[in-house]
Short mmCIF file of C-alpha atoms in Angstrom, two decimals:
data_model
loop_
_atom_site.label_atom_id
_atom_site.label_comp_id
_atom_site.label_asym_id
_atom_site.label_seq_id
_atom_site.Cartn_x
_atom_site.Cartn_y
_atom_site.Cartn_z
CA UNK A 14 -71.51 -8.18 31.79
CA UNK A 15 -70.43 -7.69 28.17
CA UNK A 16 -72.22 -4.99 26.23
CA UNK A 17 -70.25 -5.50 23.02
CA UNK A 18 -68.54 -8.77 21.98
CA UNK A 19 -66.44 -9.05 18.79
CA UNK A 20 -65.33 -12.51 17.78
CA UNK A 21 -63.22 -13.54 14.83
CA UNK A 22 -63.69 -10.25 13.02
CA UNK A 23 -62.18 -9.99 9.52
CA UNK A 24 -62.64 -7.25 6.88
CA UNK A 25 -61.15 -7.30 3.43
CA UNK A 26 -61.19 -4.80 0.62
CA UNK A 27 -60.43 -6.87 -2.46
CA UNK A 28 -57.21 -8.74 -1.74
CA UNK A 29 -56.26 -6.45 1.10
CA UNK A 30 -57.19 -7.90 4.57
CA UNK A 31 -57.49 -4.93 6.92
CA UNK A 32 -58.85 -6.94 9.97
CA UNK A 33 -57.36 -10.39 10.45
CA UNK A 34 -59.43 -11.97 13.28
CA UNK A 35 -60.22 -9.39 15.98
CA UNK A 36 -61.54 -10.56 19.37
CA UNK A 37 -62.61 -7.98 21.84
CA UNK A 38 -65.08 -7.50 24.60
CA UNK A 39 -66.45 -4.38 26.19
CA UNK A 40 -68.15 -4.60 29.62
CA UNK A 41 -71.03 -2.47 30.86
CA UNK A 42 -69.75 0.87 32.14
CA UNK A 43 -66.25 0.42 30.85
CA UNK A 44 -64.09 2.98 28.96
CA UNK A 45 -61.98 1.09 26.48
CA UNK A 46 -59.41 3.03 24.49
CA UNK A 47 -58.03 1.48 21.23
CA UNK A 48 -54.58 2.76 20.28
CA UNK A 49 -52.16 1.81 17.49
CA UNK A 50 -50.46 3.21 14.36
CA UNK A 51 -52.39 4.50 11.35
CA UNK A 52 -53.53 1.65 9.16
CA UNK A 53 -53.78 -0.78 11.99
CA UNK A 54 -57.52 -1.40 11.48
CA UNK A 55 -58.77 0.52 14.52
CA UNK A 56 -61.41 2.67 12.80
CA UNK A 57 -62.42 -0.12 10.48
CA UNK A 58 -63.11 -2.38 13.44
CA UNK A 59 -65.23 0.39 15.11
CA UNK A 60 -67.22 0.96 11.99
CA UNK A 61 -68.00 -2.71 11.67
CA UNK A 62 -69.68 -2.58 15.08
CA UNK A 63 -72.65 -0.60 13.67
CA UNK A 64 -72.31 -1.93 10.13
CA UNK A 65 -70.91 1.29 8.60
CA UNK A 66 -68.56 -1.28 7.28
CA UNK A 67 -69.91 -4.81 6.67
CA UNK A 68 -67.46 -7.52 8.09
CA UNK A 69 -66.23 -10.12 5.73
CA UNK A 70 -66.19 -12.70 8.49
CA UNK A 71 -66.83 -12.91 12.21
CA UNK A 72 -69.58 -12.15 14.81
CA UNK A 73 -70.52 -8.88 16.62
CA UNK A 74 -73.03 -9.07 19.48
CA UNK A 75 -74.31 -5.73 21.12
CA UNK A 76 -76.45 -5.82 24.23
CA UNK A 77 -77.57 -9.42 23.31
CA UNK A 78 -78.39 -8.64 19.69
CA UNK A 79 -76.30 -10.17 16.82
CA UNK A 80 -75.35 -7.21 14.82
CA UNK A 81 -73.87 -9.48 12.15
CA UNK A 82 -77.12 -11.50 11.66
CA UNK A 83 -78.56 -11.24 8.13
CA UNK A 84 -81.90 -10.46 9.63
CA UNK A 85 -80.69 -7.68 11.84
CA UNK A 86 -82.68 -4.38 12.09
CA UNK A 87 -79.87 -1.89 11.45
CA UNK A 88 -81.87 1.13 12.62
CA UNK A 89 -82.50 -0.70 15.99
CA UNK A 90 -78.80 -1.48 16.23
CA UNK A 91 -77.72 2.20 15.55
CA UNK A 92 -80.04 3.38 18.35
CA UNK A 93 -78.29 0.96 20.76
CA UNK A 94 -74.83 1.74 19.57
CA UNK A 95 -74.15 5.45 19.40
CA UNK A 96 -71.36 6.89 17.14
CA UNK A 97 -69.24 9.99 17.36
CA UNK A 98 -67.35 10.62 14.21
CA UNK A 99 -63.91 12.27 13.53
CA UNK A 100 -65.41 15.00 11.27
CA UNK A 101 -68.60 15.72 13.26
CA UNK A 102 -71.08 14.79 10.50
CA UNK A 103 -73.55 17.53 11.42
CA UNK A 104 -76.16 18.78 9.02
CA UNK A 105 -75.07 22.42 8.13
CA UNK A 106 -78.64 23.64 7.54
CA UNK A 107 -79.93 22.45 10.89
CA UNK A 108 -79.25 24.08 14.33
CA UNK A 109 -77.54 22.24 17.12
CA UNK A 110 -80.93 21.44 18.64
CA UNK A 111 -82.32 20.17 15.36
CA UNK A 112 -79.20 18.08 14.67
CA UNK A 113 -79.65 16.32 17.95
CA UNK A 114 -83.43 16.11 17.63
CA UNK A 115 -83.42 14.57 14.19
CA UNK A 116 -82.94 10.88 15.00
CA UNK A 117 -85.30 11.19 17.96
CA UNK A 118 -88.03 12.33 15.45
CA UNK A 119 -87.22 10.11 12.52
CA UNK A 120 -85.97 6.92 14.14
CA UNK A 121 -87.59 6.79 17.57
CA UNK A 122 -90.81 8.55 16.52
CA UNK A 123 -90.82 11.01 19.34
CA UNK A 124 -93.16 14.12 19.15
CA UNK A 125 -91.42 17.38 18.41
CA UNK A 126 -91.90 18.62 21.95
CA UNK A 127 -90.54 15.51 23.50
CA UNK A 128 -87.55 15.27 20.98
CA UNK A 129 -86.59 18.91 21.66
CA UNK A 130 -86.76 18.44 25.51
CA UNK A 131 -84.57 15.31 25.25
CA UNK A 132 -82.13 17.13 22.81
CA UNK A 133 -81.94 20.20 24.97
CA UNK A 134 -81.09 18.11 28.01
CA UNK A 135 -78.34 16.35 26.03
CA UNK A 136 -76.96 19.72 24.84
CA UNK A 137 -76.94 21.07 28.47
CA UNK A 138 -75.14 17.86 29.45
CA UNK A 139 -72.24 18.71 27.03
CA UNK A 140 -72.30 22.38 28.15
CA UNK A 141 -74.01 23.72 24.98
CA UNK A 142 -77.54 24.54 26.13
CA UNK A 143 -77.01 28.30 25.48
CA UNK A 144 -75.95 27.47 21.75
CA UNK A 145 -78.98 25.25 20.99
CA UNK A 146 -80.13 27.65 18.23
CA UNK A 147 -76.73 28.02 16.69
CA UNK A 148 -75.80 26.43 13.23
CA UNK A 149 -72.68 24.35 12.97
CA UNK A 150 -70.85 27.21 11.09
CA UNK A 151 -71.47 29.32 14.12
CA UNK A 152 -69.78 26.88 16.45
CA UNK A 153 -66.05 26.01 16.98
CA UNK A 154 -64.80 22.61 15.92
CA UNK A 155 -64.84 21.52 19.64
CA UNK A 156 -68.44 22.74 20.07
CA UNK A 157 -69.49 20.91 16.93
CA UNK A 158 -67.93 17.70 18.22
CA UNK A 159 -69.86 18.20 21.54
CA UNK A 160 -73.07 18.43 19.53
CA UNK A 161 -72.12 15.15 17.90
CA UNK A 162 -71.71 13.66 21.38
CA UNK A 163 -75.01 15.06 22.50
CA UNK A 164 -76.64 13.51 19.40
CA UNK A 165 -75.33 10.10 20.39
CA UNK A 166 -76.21 10.54 24.00
CA UNK A 167 -79.79 11.67 23.38
CA UNK A 168 -80.75 8.23 21.93
CA UNK A 169 -79.73 6.60 25.25
CA UNK A 170 -77.58 3.92 23.67
CA UNK A 171 -76.01 1.06 25.58
CA UNK A 172 -72.59 1.86 24.17
CA UNK A 173 -71.07 4.83 22.32
CA UNK A 174 -68.24 4.36 19.72
CA UNK A 175 -65.75 7.22 19.29
CA UNK A 176 -63.73 7.38 16.06
CA UNK A 177 -60.74 9.54 16.84
CA UNK A 178 -63.13 12.32 18.19
CA UNK A 179 -60.36 14.96 18.71
CA UNK A 180 -58.12 14.42 15.64
CA UNK A 181 -59.89 17.10 13.63
CA UNK A 182 -59.65 19.68 16.38
CA UNK A 183 -57.25 22.53 17.05
CA UNK A 184 -55.18 21.57 20.17
CA UNK A 185 -56.80 24.19 22.42
CA UNK A 186 -60.27 22.65 21.77
CA UNK A 187 -59.32 19.08 22.53
CA UNK A 188 -59.60 19.24 26.27
CA UNK A 189 -63.23 20.41 26.15
CA UNK A 190 -64.24 17.29 24.24
CA UNK A 191 -62.15 14.98 26.46
CA UNK A 192 -63.76 16.52 29.57
CA UNK A 193 -67.29 15.67 28.20
CA UNK A 194 -66.06 12.17 27.64
CA UNK A 195 -64.68 12.01 31.20
CA UNK A 196 -68.12 13.18 32.49
CA UNK A 197 -69.84 10.43 30.47
CA UNK A 198 -67.56 7.87 32.07
CA UNK A 199 -68.50 9.08 35.49
CA UNK A 200 -72.17 8.80 34.49
CA UNK A 201 -71.49 5.13 33.69
CA UNK A 202 -71.70 5.25 29.91
CA UNK A 203 -70.00 2.36 28.16
CA UNK A 204 -67.56 3.73 25.53
CA UNK A 205 -65.11 2.24 22.99
CA UNK A 206 -62.77 4.94 21.88
CA UNK A 207 -60.27 4.94 19.04
CA UNK A 208 -57.81 7.66 19.94
CA UNK A 209 -54.30 9.12 19.52
CA UNK A 210 -54.61 10.97 22.78
CA UNK A 211 -52.24 8.91 24.85
CA UNK A 212 -52.56 10.99 28.04
CA UNK A 213 -56.33 10.57 28.03
CA UNK A 214 -56.04 6.92 27.39
CA UNK A 215 -53.51 6.51 30.21
CA UNK A 216 -55.53 8.53 32.75
CA UNK A 217 -59.16 7.74 31.88
CA UNK A 218 -59.36 4.25 30.26
CA UNK A 219 -60.40 1.18 32.32
CA UNK A 220 -58.69 -0.90 29.66
CA UNK A 221 -56.25 -0.12 26.78
CA UNK A 222 -56.26 -2.23 23.51
CA UNK A 223 -53.16 -1.95 21.21
CA UNK A 224 -53.89 -2.92 17.66
CA UNK A 225 -51.42 -3.38 14.81
CA UNK A 226 -51.68 -5.19 11.45
CA UNK A 227 -55.32 -5.82 11.82
CA UNK A 228 -55.19 -7.79 15.08
CA UNK A 229 -55.31 -6.98 18.79
CA UNK A 230 -51.64 -7.35 19.83
CA UNK A 231 -52.08 -6.54 23.57
CA UNK A 232 -54.58 -5.34 26.00
CA UNK A 233 -54.80 -4.64 29.83
CA UNK A 234 -55.22 -1.85 32.24
CA UNK A 235 -53.79 1.58 31.24
CA UNK A 236 -51.01 0.96 33.74
CA UNK A 237 -50.21 -2.41 32.34
CA UNK A 238 -50.14 -1.36 28.69
CA UNK A 239 -48.38 1.99 29.06
CA UNK A 240 -46.03 1.26 31.93
CA UNK A 241 -45.20 -2.43 31.42
CA UNK A 242 -46.05 -3.46 27.83
CA UNK A 243 -45.38 -7.10 27.12
CA UNK A 244 -45.15 -7.19 23.32
CA UNK A 245 -42.29 -5.76 21.27
CA UNK A 246 -44.80 -3.97 18.86
CA UNK A 247 -46.40 -2.23 21.80
CA UNK A 248 -43.08 -1.08 23.21
CA UNK A 249 -41.92 0.16 19.91
CA UNK A 250 -45.16 2.17 19.37
CA UNK A 251 -45.10 3.68 22.81
CA UNK A 252 -41.42 4.58 22.48
CA UNK A 253 -42.26 6.56 19.28
CA UNK A 254 -45.58 8.14 20.33
CA UNK A 255 -45.28 8.46 24.10
CA UNK A 256 -46.27 6.58 27.20
CA UNK A 257 -49.29 8.64 27.88
CA UNK A 258 -47.79 10.48 30.89
CA UNK A 259 -48.92 14.08 30.88
#
């Protein structure tokens, strides 16, 4: 069953067309990794899914709700589609617990007791229960990103979008974040991940999507895309950036 359906998605900035007709489907419980060169439209496509970028044309349906409908309730959509950002986007004046609790209080209307209980469970899930009272400046980049993942998980979305979640991290911190994502996959979370971590995509993804020039060039299982790519552009990209073998 499709949790996220993207059809004919186009996005332009002035005369520059960044997305040129993207079609993509993500099924329940699936981990889909999107790879491709910088400027290929990967992050723009992701940000259109929860209207952080407004599509120029096309349709996006998430869990049966048309995200691109003029009458859409965007707050409802963003509860159903979690987002983990490249730069963490935590509030520096709030503790980890408060960062995770905030949307539960403000958007879902939970009581403070309930919000903190759910937030603490989410922090424990990402291995940060002991740092709930720490502020972002007291946490490593990897820990901050795990708080960001906990914040998304706490809302119990049907799908979580990850926009290059490890690209701002020091290399030694990357694996902790990827391990949390692997654990989410085991728990059945549906995830759409834009990433440069080829080894992770090769080992963990149910499906890999290669984008270039604002379109989906090729998609298939990790083995199909990494080990037997069909398209010349895919082959060229993998020859340059690696096949994902660790």
